[in-house]
Amino acid sequence: FLPRVQEEIDKVKQSLQAPGMRDIRGLEERLHQLQSLLLQTERICEEQAANAKTICSQEESFMVQGDVSVLADLLIAHRDQLKRLHSNNRTMNEFANKFS
């Protein structure tokens, strides 16, 4: 998804350099919006990776320690992280629909 968006931005920039290309009103603003969307997407991807890594590390820590007294807190933390993952996934789907 991200490489496809960046590729589209690059193609548009290249076509703007062609002689005879007339000025299109609002193009610069649209390109700026695309670039902003790309940066938001990259930030969300990084956040998704961090959330997934945290879930895995907490689970691994629990498995090593085997302390069931922390299980309730661990489940609450996992639930909250999964909600964030789901919310971010919906946002990414909305971004993808804008380019479809």
PDB file of C-alpha atoms in Angstrom:
ATOM      1  CA  PHE A   1       0.000   0.000   0.000  1.00  0.00           C
ATOM      2  CA  LEU A   2       2.670   2.525   1.032  1.00  0.00           C
ATOM      3  CA  PRO A   3       4.994   1.864  -1.908  1.00  0.00           C
ATOM      4  CA  ARG A   4       2.035   2.183  -4.282  1.00  0.00           C
ATOM      5  CA  VAL A   5       1.130   5.604  -2.867  1.00  0.00           C
ATOM      6  CA  GLN A   6       4.748   6.795  -2.987  1.00  0.00           C
ATOM      7  CA  GLU A   7       5.052   5.508  -6.560  1.00  0.00           C
ATOM      8  CA  GLU A   8       1.931   7.441  -7.554  1.00  0.00           C
ATOM      9  CA  ILE A   9       3.303  10.625  -5.967  1.00  0.00           C
ATOM     10  CA  ASP A  10       6.604  10.162  -7.825  1.00  0.00           C
ATOM     11  CA  LYS A  11       4.807   9.634 -11.146  1.00  0.00           C
ATOM     12  CA  VAL A  12       2.797  12.807 -10.688  1.00  0.00           C
ATOM     13  CA  LYS A  13       5.914  14.779  -9.805  1.00  0.00           C
ATOM     14  CA  GLN A  14       7.701  13.456 -12.904  1.00  0.00           C
ATOM     15  CA  SER A  15       4.787  14.316 -15.164  1.00  0.00           C
ATOM     16  CA  LEU A  16       4.817  17.865 -13.819  1.00  0.00           C
ATOM     17  CA  GLN A  17       8.345  18.274 -15.174  1.00  0.00           C
ATOM     18  CA  ALA A  18       7.251  17.485 -18.747  1.00  0.00           C
ATOM     19  CA  PRO A  19       7.291  20.444 -21.133  1.00  0.00           C
ATOM     20  CA  GLY A  20       3.837  21.496 -22.178  1.00  0.00           C
ATOM     21  CA  MET A  21       2.313  20.396 -18.901  1.00  0.00           C
ATOM     22  CA  ARG A  22      -0.017  23.154 -17.927  1.00  0.00           C
ATOM     23  CA  ASP A  23      -0.595  24.268 -14.396  1.00  0.00           C
ATOM     24  CA  ILE A  24      -3.407  22.415 -12.682  1.00  0.00           C
ATOM     25  CA  ARG A  25      -5.160  24.334  -9.942  1.00  0.00           C
ATOM     26  CA  GLY A  26      -4.992  22.639  -6.572  1.00  0.00           C
ATOM     27  CA  LEU A  27      -2.513  19.973  -7.627  1.00  0.00           C
ATOM     28  CA  GLU A  28       0.115  21.120  -5.161  1.00  0.00           C
ATOM     29  CA  GLU A  29      -2.443  21.008  -2.348  1.00  0.00           C
ATOM     30  CA  ARG A  30      -3.554  17.504  -3.341  1.00  0.00           C
ATOM     31  CA  LEU A  31       0.030  16.293  -3.466  1.00  0.00           C
ATOM     32  CA  HIS A  32       0.630  17.804  -0.044  1.00  0.00           C
ATOM     33  CA  GLN A  33      -2.438  15.950   1.274  1.00  0.00           C
ATOM     34  CA  LEU A  34      -1.158  12.689  -0.222  1.00  0.00           C
ATOM     35  CA  GLN A  35       2.235  13.215   1.375  1.00  0.00           C
ATOM     36  CA  SER A  36       0.584  13.947   4.723  1.00  0.00           C
ATOM     37  CA  LEU A  37      -1.525  10.795   4.413  1.00  0.00           C
ATOM     38  CA  LEU A  38       1.593   8.792   3.639  1.00  0.00           C
ATOM     39  CA  LEU A  39       3.324  10.130   6.771  1.00  0.00           C
ATOM     40  CA  GLN A  40       0.253   9.291   8.894  1.00  0.00           C
ATOM     41  CA  THR A  41       0.223   5.807   7.430  1.00  0.00           C
ATOM     42  CA  GLU A  42       3.895   5.273   8.259  1.00  0.00           C
ATOM     43  CA  ARG A  43       3.292   6.468  11.829  1.00  0.00           C
ATOM     44  CA  ILE A  44       0.366   4.073  12.240  1.00  0.00           C
ATOM     45  CA  CYS A  45       2.428   1.176  10.865  1.00  0.00           C
ATOM     46  CA  GLU A  46       5.159   1.896  13.401  1.00  0.00           C
ATOM     47  CA  GLU A  47       2.579   2.073  16.199  1.00  0.00           C
ATOM     48  CA  GLN A  48       1.017  -1.216  15.069  1.00  0.00           C
ATOM     49  CA  ALA A  49       4.407  -2.927  15.124  1.00  0.00           C
ATOM     50  CA  ALA A  50       5.171  -1.539  18.586  1.00  0.00           C
ATOM     51  CA  ASN A  51       1.798  -2.693  19.960  1.00  0.00           C
ATOM     52  CA  ALA A  52       2.230  -6.178  18.527  1.00  0.00           C
ATOM     53  CA  LYS A  53       5.759  -6.402  19.923  1.00  0.00           C
ATOM     54  CA  THR A  54       4.537  -5.337  23.370  1.00  0.00           C
ATOM     55  CA  ILE A  55       1.805  -7.970  23.386  1.00  0.00           C
ATOM     56  CA  CYS A  56       4.285 -10.679  22.417  1.00  0.00           C
ATOM     57  CA  SER A  57       6.868  -9.602  24.979  1.00  0.00           C
ATOM     58  CA  GLN A  58       4.286  -9.447  27.781  1.00  0.00           C
ATOM     59  CA  GLU A  59       3.017 -12.896  26.877  1.00  0.00           C
ATOM     60  CA  GLU A  60       6.546 -14.279  26.750  1.00  0.00           C
ATOM     61  CA  SER A  61       7.368 -12.707  30.119  1.00  0.00           C
ATOM     62  CA  PHE A  62       4.257 -14.273  31.649  1.00  0.00           C
ATOM     63  CA  MET A  63       5.106 -17.685  30.210  1.00  0.00           C
ATOM     64  CA  VAL A  64       8.623 -17.529  31.685  1.00  0.00           C
ATOM     65  CA  GLN A  65       7.534 -16.294  35.115  1.00  0.00           C
ATOM     66  CA  GLY A  66       4.294 -18.282  35.299  1.00  0.00           C
ATOM     67  CA  ASP A  67       2.918 -15.876  37.906  1.00  0.00           C
ATOM     68  CA  VAL A  68      -0.874 -16.112  37.596  1.00  0.00           C
ATOM     69  CA  SER A  69      -1.367 -13.121  39.915  1.00  0.00           C
ATOM     70  CA  VAL A  70      -0.480 -10.762  37.041  1.00  0.00           C
ATOM     71  CA  LEU A  71      -2.788 -12.501  34.568  1.00  0.00           C
ATOM     72  CA  ALA A  72      -5.760 -10.148  35.128  1.00  0.00           C
ATOM     73  CA  ASP A  73      -3.615  -7.048  34.542  1.00  0.00           C
ATOM     74  CA  LEU A  74      -2.001  -8.671  31.521  1.00  0.00           C
ATOM     75  CA  LEU A  75      -5.387  -9.448  29.977  1.00  0.00           C
ATOM     76  CA  ILE A  76      -6.563  -5.865  30.507  1.00  0.00           C
ATOM     77  CA  ALA A  77      -3.390  -4.533  28.874  1.00  0.00           C
ATOM     78  CA  HIS A  78      -3.807  -6.933  25.958  1.00  0.00           C
ATOM     79  CA  ARG A  79      -7.435  -5.906  25.497  1.00  0.00           C
ATOM     80  CA  ASP A  80      -6.472  -2.223  25.383  1.00  0.00           C
ATOM     81  CA  GLN A  81      -3.655  -2.878  22.915  1.00  0.00           C
ATOM     82  CA  LEU A  82      -5.940  -4.960  20.696  1.00  0.00           C
ATOM     83  CA  LYS A  83      -8.480  -2.118  20.688  1.00  0.00           C
ATOM     84  CA  ARG A  84      -5.740   0.270  19.515  1.00  0.00           C
ATOM     85  CA  LEU A  85      -4.630  -2.217  16.869  1.00  0.00           C
ATOM     86  CA  HIS A  86      -8.213  -2.539  15.643  1.00  0.00           C
ATOM     87  CA  SER A  87      -8.747   1.226  15.581  1.00  0.00           C
ATOM     88  CA  ASN A  88      -5.518   1.765  13.650  1.00  0.00           C
ATOM     89  CA  ASN A  89      -6.496  -0.989  11.224  1.00  0.00           C
ATOM     90  CA  ARG A  90      -9.811   0.749  10.514  1.00  0.00           C
ATOM     91  CA  THR A  91      -7.960   4.007   9.887  1.00  0.00           C
ATOM     92  CA  MET A  92      -5.618   2.249   7.462  1.00  0.00           C
ATOM     93  CA  ASN A  93      -8.611   0.752   5.646  1.00  0.00           C
ATOM     94  CA  GLU A  94     -10.120   4.228   5.309  1.00  0.00           C
ATOM     95  CA  PHE A  95      -6.833   5.469   3.820  1.00  0.00           C
ATOM     96  CA  ALA A  96      -6.744   2.527   1.413  1.00  0.00           C
ATOM     97  CA  ASN A  97     -10.309   3.270   0.269  1.00  0.00           C
ATOM     98  CA  LYS A  98      -9.295   6.813  -0.597  1.00  0.00           C
ATOM     99  CA  PHE A  99      -6.827   5.413  -3.130  1.00  0.00           C
ATOM    100  CA  SER A 100      -9.096   2.750  -4.590  1.00  0.00           C
TER     101      SER A 100
END
